[in-house]
XYZ file of N, CA and C in Angstrom:
561
model
N 70.621 123.382 114.775
C 71.083 122.032 115.004
C 70.131 121.240 115.876
N 69.118 121.881 116.422
C 68.134 121.132 117.195
C 67.132 120.421 116.301
N 66.883 120.978 115.118
C 65.893 120.381 114.227
C 66.489 119.777 112.960
N 67.684 120.179 112.610
C 68.321 119.636 111.415
C 69.829 119.851 111.503
N 70.573 118.917 110.983
C 72.025 119.029 110.983
C 72.444 120.086 109.966
N 73.090 121.126 110.443
C 73.566 122.177 109.550
C 72.891 123.516 109.723
N 71.818 123.566 110.485
C 71.150 124.841 110.732
C 69.744 124.889 110.169
N 68.930 125.647 110.825
C 67.506 125.726 110.497
C 67.241 126.302 109.100
N 68.143 127.125 108.625
C 67.943 127.704 107.294
C 67.822 126.619 106.230
N 68.435 125.457 106.454
C 68.354 124.354 105.496
C 66.940 123.780 105.420
N 66.193 123.844 106.525
C 64.823 123.336 106.545
C 63.904 124.153 105.643
N 64.228 125.426 105.508
C 63.355 126.338 104.781
C 63.893 126.707 103.397
N 65.013 126.108 103.026
C 65.582 126.411 101.718
C 66.083 127.835 101.600
N 66.512 128.408 102.703
C 66.996 129.786 102.730
C 68.522 129.769 102.628
N 69.056 130.656 101.853
C 70.501 130.811 101.715
C 70.859 132.177 102.305
N 71.109 132.233 103.620
C 71.285 133.537 104.274
C 72.608 134.211 103.913
N 72.608 135.530 104.034
C 73.861 136.262 103.872
C 74.838 135.868 104.973
N 74.271 135.632 106.179
C 75.089 135.258 107.319
C 74.230 134.439 108.286
N 74.841 133.462 108.943
C 74.163 132.689 109.976
C 75.142 132.438 111.111
N 74.637 132.431 112.318
C 75.483 132.187 113.483
C 74.996 130.940 114.215
N 75.923 130.234 114.820
C 75.638 129.030 115.586
C 76.423 129.099 116.885
N 75.903 128.470 117.920
C 76.585 128.531 119.213
C 76.617 127.152 119.861
N 76.237 127.078 121.119
C 76.477 125.883 121.925
C 75.829 124.601 121.411
N 74.756 124.675 120.655
C 74.155 123.452 120.107
C 75.135 122.768 119.150
N 75.999 123.538 118.560
C 77.024 123.032 117.655
C 78.019 122.131 118.386
N 78.212 122.371 119.676
C 79.250 121.676 120.442
C 78.696 120.987 121.682
N 77.426 120.659 121.659
C 76.776 119.954 122.770
C 76.945 120.695 124.097
N 76.828 122.012 124.041
C 76.841 122.817 125.258
C 78.177 123.440 125.623
N 79.253 123.000 125.018
C 80.555 123.598 125.304
C 80.663 124.958 124.619
N 81.526 125.809 125.159
C 81.712 127.149 124.606
C 82.212 127.058 123.172
N 81.363 127.497 122.259
C 81.715 127.441 120.839
C 80.764 128.329 120.074
N 81.242 128.916 119.044
C 80.403 129.696 118.155
C 80.963 129.629 116.746
N 80.095 129.772 115.784
C 80.534 129.770 114.392
C 79.677 130.750 113.613
N 80.298 131.392 112.653
C 79.604 132.306 111.757
C 79.885 131.818 110.345
N 78.816 131.644 109.571
C 78.979 131.284 108.161
C 78.299 132.357 107.328
N 78.729 132.500 106.096
C 78.075 133.497 105.262
C 78.648 133.583 103.870
N 78.031 134.444 103.105
C 78.484 134.698 101.742
C 79.862 135.358 101.785
N 80.645 135.081 100.779
C 82.017 135.588 100.739
C 82.072 137.103 100.903
N 81.211 137.818 100.220
C 81.233 139.289 100.278
C 80.962 139.783 101.700
N 80.079 139.121 102.396
C 79.757 139.523 103.766
C 80.893 139.147 104.711
N 81.417 137.947 104.544
C 82.481 137.481 105.432
C 83.784 138.255 105.234
N 84.023 138.748 104.038
C 85.237 139.522 103.752
C 85.311 140.781 104.603
N 84.167 141.328 104.991
C 84.152 142.552 105.806
C 84.870 142.339 107.135
N 84.866 141.124 107.643
C 85.524 140.847 108.924
C 87.043 140.800 108.800
N 87.555 140.715 107.593
C 88.997 140.603 107.394
C 89.752 141.870 107.796
N 89.079 143.008 107.817
C 89.754 144.256 108.168
C 89.578 144.613 109.639
N 89.057 143.691 110.423
C 88.901 143.952 111.858
C 89.485 142.795 112.656
N 89.627 143.011 113.957
C 90.117 141.952 114.839
C 88.945 141.473 115.680
N 88.658 140.206 115.608
C 87.558 139.628 116.365
C 88.143 138.712 117.430
N 87.738 138.915 118.658
C 88.249 138.110 119.760
C 87.092 137.704 120.661
N 87.384 136.837 121.623
C 86.385 136.459 122.615
C 87.094 135.948 123.852
N 86.326 135.679 124.876
C 86.889 135.156 126.125
C 87.546 133.800 125.926
N 87.056 133.037 124.978
C 87.529 131.667 124.799
C 88.279 131.455 123.480
N 88.827 132.483 122.913
C 89.369 132.368 121.563
C 90.577 131.450 121.467
N 91.296 131.201 122.538
C 92.422 130.264 122.493
C 92.074 128.912 123.113
N 90.887 128.767 123.596
C 90.441 127.536 124.250
C 90.141 126.479 123.187
N 90.567 125.231 123.421
C 90.434 124.199 122.395
C 89.337 123.176 122.671
N 88.725 123.185 123.839
C 87.696 122.191 124.150
C 86.452 122.409 123.290
N 86.034 123.661 123.103
C 84.849 123.951 122.302
C 84.954 123.436 120.875
N 86.030 123.758 120.143
C 86.157 123.229 118.788
C 86.219 121.701 118.749
N 86.936 121.088 119.702
C 87.002 119.619 119.746
C 85.616 119.032 120.010
N 84.860 119.665 120.912
C 83.495 119.194 121.203
C 82.596 119.364 119.982
N 82.789 120.445 119.237
C 81.975 120.660 118.036
C 82.246 119.578 116.998
N 83.503 119.259 116.772
C 83.844 118.212 115.801
C 83.245 116.879 116.245
N 83.402 116.543 117.529
C 82.852 115.280 118.047
C 81.326 115.263 117.958
N 80.692 116.387 118.281
C 79.228 116.473 118.233
C 78.728 116.295 116.806
N 79.335 116.986 115.859
C 78.904 116.888 114.468
C 79.096 115.471 113.924
N 80.214 114.836 114.276
C 80.432 113.454 113.844
C 79.356 112.535 114.426
N 79.043 112.723 115.706
C 78.041 111.877 116.364
C 76.642 112.110 115.785
N 76.312 113.356 115.519
C 75.005 113.665 114.933
C 74.849 113.041 113.549
N 75.944 112.919 112.821
C 75.878 112.326 111.489
C 75.581 110.829 111.539
N 76.046 110.136 112.582
C 75.889 108.675 112.624
C 74.718 108.209 113.488
N 74.084 109.116 114.186
C 72.903 108.753 114.986
C 71.693 109.500 114.431
N 70.557 109.152 114.937
C 69.330 109.882 114.582
C 68.921 110.762 115.769
N 69.906 111.362 116.431
C 69.615 112.143 117.635
C 68.650 113.286 117.352
N 68.826 113.975 116.256
C 67.949 115.103 115.948
C 66.527 114.608 115.705
N 66.374 113.587 114.879
C 65.052 113.018 114.631
C 64.422 112.458 115.894
N 65.237 111.807 116.718
C 64.759 111.266 117.989
C 64.206 112.385 118.880
N 64.962 113.460 119.004
C 64.527 114.567 119.862
C 63.262 115.233 119.325
N 63.143 115.320 118.014
C 61.922 115.874 117.410
C 60.732 114.970 117.749
N 60.901 113.652 117.600
C 59.804 112.712 117.908
C 59.426 112.762 119.389
N 60.414 112.802 120.269
C 60.124 112.848 121.710
C 59.427 114.162 122.070
N 59.841 115.264 121.437
C 59.207 116.554 121.684
C 57.753 116.575 121.239
N 57.480 115.964 120.098
C 56.088 115.864 119.645
C 55.259 115.053 120.633
N 55.849 113.988 121.178
C 55.141 113.172 122.172
C 54.843 113.979 123.435
N 55.798 114.794 123.873
C 55.584 115.646 125.047
C 54.451 116.631 124.781
N 54.487 117.294 123.628
C 53.433 118.261 123.284
C 52.060 117.594 123.259
N 51.974 116.422 122.627
C 50.700 115.699 122.571
C 50.252 115.294 123.971
N 51.181 114.875 124.804
C 50.850 114.494 126.177
C 50.330 115.662 126.992
N 50.935 116.836 126.835
C 50.431 118.028 127.530
C 49.005 118.327 127.094
N 48.760 118.273 125.784
C 47.406 118.535 125.273
C 46.404 117.522 125.828
N 46.759 116.229 125.795
C 45.841 115.185 126.292
C 45.519 115.378 127.763
N 46.534 115.629 128.576
C 46.315 115.800 130.013
C 45.484 117.046 130.292
N 45.739 118.113 129.562
C 44.969 119.349 129.753
C 43.509 119.125 129.395
N 43.273 118.441 128.289
C 41.901 118.164 127.873
C 41.201 117.260 128.886
N 41.899 116.244 129.363
C 41.335 115.314 130.348
C 40.891 116.040 131.614
N 41.694 116.998 132.057
C 41.415 117.681 133.325
C 40.717 119.025 133.138
N 40.450 119.404 131.907
C 39.716 120.635 131.645
C 40.457 121.899 132.029
N 41.763 121.905 131.800
C 42.520 123.132 132.056
C 43.039 123.670 130.727
N 43.266 124.976 130.708
C 43.797 125.620 129.507
C 45.314 125.628 129.566
N 45.910 125.262 128.442
C 47.361 125.356 128.317
C 47.680 125.915 126.940
N 48.842 126.508 126.843
C 49.401 126.835 125.539
C 50.602 125.924 125.364
N 50.753 125.399 124.180
C 51.864 124.515 123.876
C 52.547 125.072 122.636
N 53.822 125.309 122.753
C 54.558 125.884 121.633
C 56.000 125.440 121.651
N 56.831 126.261 121.079
C 58.248 125.939 120.982
C 58.518 124.996 119.823
N 59.777 124.844 119.493
C 60.145 123.883 118.458
C 60.026 122.489 119.053
N 59.815 121.498 118.217
C 59.537 120.160 118.728
C 60.603 119.626 119.694
N 61.897 119.780 119.423
C 62.862 119.258 120.384
C 63.043 120.134 121.633
N 62.314 121.238 121.710
C 62.371 122.103 122.886
C 60.975 122.677 123.117
N 60.010 121.806 123.482
C 58.636 122.276 123.652
C 58.470 123.172 124.876
N 57.472 124.047 124.788
C 57.201 125.002 125.866
C 55.728 124.917 126.253
N 55.477 125.029 127.554
C 54.148 124.911 128.132
C 53.782 126.214 128.832
N 52.544 126.638 128.679
C 52.075 127.834 129.372
C 50.683 127.622 129.932
N 50.356 128.416 130.920
C 49.030 128.396 131.548
C 48.422 129.782 131.361
N 47.580 129.979 130.352
C 47.118 131.318 129.963
C 45.929 131.826 130.780
N 46.056 131.806 132.083
C 44.955 132.243 132.934
C 45.175 133.678 133.370
N 44.109 134.452 133.311
C 44.114 135.815 133.832
C 42.953 135.920 134.801
N 43.224 136.426 135.954
C 42.211 136.555 136.997
C 42.039 138.043 137.298
N 41.066 138.651 136.652
C 40.921 140.100 136.718
C 40.640 140.609 138.131
N 39.891 139.866 138.939
C 39.528 140.325 140.272
C 40.467 139.811 141.353
N 41.508 139.110 140.953
C 42.409 138.505 141.935
C 43.342 139.550 142.532
N 43.823 139.237 143.741
C 44.817 140.110 144.369
C 46.090 140.153 143.512
N 46.430 139.032 142.891
C 47.577 138.942 141.994
C 47.039 138.628 140.608
N 47.024 139.598 139.689
C 46.401 139.373 138.383
C 47.139 138.368 137.500
N 48.362 138.000 137.827
C 49.098 137.060 136.978
C 49.227 135.703 137.661
N 48.116 135.005 137.769
C 48.129 133.690 138.418
C 48.782 132.628 137.545
N 49.005 132.937 136.267
C 49.651 131.948 135.410
C 51.035 131.596 135.948
N 51.720 132.573 136.550
C 53.027 132.275 137.146
C 52.868 131.363 138.351
N 51.776 131.540 139.086
C 51.520 130.676 140.227
C 51.254 129.250 139.759
N 50.503 129.089 138.674
C 50.260 127.757 138.127
C 51.564 127.116 137.656
N 52.408 127.894 137.018
C 53.707 127.373 136.584
C 54.544 126.943 137.780
N 54.546 127.733 138.830
C 55.305 127.391 140.035
C 54.766 126.124 140.687
N 53.445 126.009 140.742
C 52.837 124.806 141.312
C 53.180 123.588 140.458
N 53.167 123.748 139.142
C 53.555 122.664 138.241
C 54.979 122.204 138.549
N 55.918 123.140 138.633
C 57.319 122.814 138.916
C 57.430 122.103 140.270
N 56.768 122.651 141.280
C 56.815 122.084 142.639
C 56.296 120.651 142.662
N 55.160 120.419 142.034
C 54.541 119.095 142.074
C 55.275 118.085 141.194
N 55.871 118.541 140.105
C 56.680 117.634 139.290
C 57.941 117.235 140.059
N 58.531 118.166 140.792
C 59.700 117.858 141.608
C 59.343 116.841 142.694
N 58.174 116.988 143.291
C 57.718 116.039 144.316
C 57.583 114.627 143.730
N 57.435 114.522 142.428
C 57.306 113.226 141.758
C 58.625 112.773 141.123
N 59.697 113.503 141.427
C 61.017 113.095 140.963
C 61.464 113.694 139.646
N 60.754 114.702 139.150
C 61.117 115.333 137.885
C 61.517 116.781 138.118
N 62.732 117.122 137.758
C 63.177 118.516 137.791
C 62.692 119.129 136.484
N 61.458 119.612 136.510
C 60.779 120.033 135.284
C 60.328 121.474 135.398
N 60.460 122.173 134.307
C 59.928 123.519 134.205
C 58.868 123.546 133.124
N 58.625 124.722 132.588
C 57.625 124.839 131.538
C 58.244 124.752 130.146
N 59.540 124.509 130.079
C 60.221 124.179 128.829
C 60.912 122.842 129.026
N 60.974 122.044 127.995
C 61.563 120.715 128.079
C 62.658 120.632 127.023
N 63.912 120.708 127.447
C 65.052 120.626 126.531
C 65.430 119.157 126.356
N 64.957 118.573 125.281
C 65.182 117.149 125.052
C 66.616 116.850 124.671
N 67.052 115.659 125.062
C 68.367 115.158 124.681
C 68.200 113.756 124.128
N 69.247 113.245 123.514
C 69.233 111.895 122.965
C 69.060 110.862 124.082
N 69.383 111.241 125.306
C 69.230 110.347 126.457
C 67.788 110.146 126.886
N 66.888 111.019 126.491
C 65.472 110.860 126.834
C 64.861 109.795 125.924
N 64.530 108.662 126.512
C 63.917 107.562 125.757
C 62.413 107.557 126.009
N 61.690 106.749 125.246
C 60.229 106.728 125.338
C 59.744 106.427 126.751
N 60.422 105.521 127.464
C 59.973 105.211 128.832
C 60.134 106.406 129.773
N 61.127 107.256 129.519
C 61.275 108.475 130.315
C 60.108 109.431 130.034
N 59.784 109.573 128.755
C 58.686 110.466 128.367
C 57.366 109.944 128.938
N 57.150 108.636 128.874
C 55.916 108.047 129.415
C 55.786 108.313 130.913
N 56.877 108.117 131.660
C 56.847 108.360 133.105
C 56.605 109.840 133.400
N 57.267 110.708 132.643
C 57.081 112.147 132.790
C 55.618 112.525 132.555
N 55.035 112.016 131.467
C 53.651 112.376 131.128
C 52.650 111.789 132.119
N 52.969 110.677 132.724
C 52.111 110.132 133.786
C 52.064 111.103 134.960
N 53.223 111.667 135.305
C 53.255 112.663 136.382
C 52.576 113.960 135.964
N 52.741 114.362 134.708
C 52.048 115.550 134.203
C 50.543 115.380 134.373
N 50.038 114.205 134.047
C 48.614 113.933 134.185
C 48.165 114.130 135.641
N 48.916 113.599 136.585
C 48.586 113.765 138.008
C 48.613 115.234 138.409
N 49.640 115.930 137.975
C 49.807 117.336 138.361
C 48.724 118.210 137.727
N 48.367 117.954 136.488
C 47.280 118.720 135.867
C 45.972 118.503 136.630
N 45.769 117.300 137.170
C 44.603 117.052 138.015
C 44.628 117.929 139.257
N 45.806 118.068 139.861
C 45.945 118.959 141.024
C 45.696 120.413 140.638
N 46.229 120.816 139.491
C 46.019 122.191 139.037
C 44.531 122.470 138.839
N 43.818 121.501 138.289
C 42.366 121.673 138.098
C 41.681 121.882 139.444
N 42.048 121.074 140.429
C 41.479 121.239 141.771
C 41.803 122.601 142.356
N 43.026 123.057 142.162
C 43.415 124.373 142.673
C 42.594 125.458 141.996
N 42.428 125.353 140.664
C 41.642 126.348 139.934
C 40.189 126.370 140.406
N 39.612 125.212 140.664
C 38.225 125.145 141.158
C 38.110 125.787 142.532
N 39.076 125.523 143.396
C 39.070 126.119 144.732
C 39.218 127.635 144.639
N 40.078 128.075 143.772
C 40.289 129.500 143.588
C 38.992 130.172 143.128
N 38.288 129.520 142.214
C 37.032 130.062 141.705
C 35.971 130.097 142.808
N 35.901 129.012 143.600
C 34.918 128.954 144.713
C 35.184 130.013 145.766
N 36.438 130.349 145.969
C 36.788 131.302 147.023
C 36.424 132.742 146.662
N 36.050 132.955 145.395
C 35.667 134.295 144.964
C 36.827 135.135 144.477
N 38.017 134.569 144.432
C 39.187 135.320 143.961
C 39.382 135.170 142.456
N 38.447 134.576 141.752
C 38.565 134.313 140.321
C 38.612 135.580 139.511
């Protein structure tokens, strides 16, 4: 439901024996759904399936409301477009400042990585340190940001632009930190 209404299998023309859906179906509320071929689903008829929330009604109501809203808005397309903009912005800022990044994830949930390995360093996994510095410096600029960006329909272009402006500043700081680290001989 992050990339298409009805499940990702529809994007690929796959007709699965079974598919499961969870909180994206209900905008984060407790909800799950299982769909499948009749022969596969019939197997569940001879067992009892329960859960912690099986009598709770907020999840199903949220799912119905979410699906109705997704049908009348372009929220999925919007989130895909905003995610592509974030990915492109990460690439541009990294190239501008000469730092290495990995950019992945699905478009509405892009992921950022810093693929640095420092063989002679006291801590061989400095990529976690770069990620921590990124989070710290983005927070100092007013963004509660990690290395994954879970887009919502509320994220508009001006939010993405402001975010990427701060990313550009922070990548500049990361470049300076990397240069200092290299000069210190801990590279």
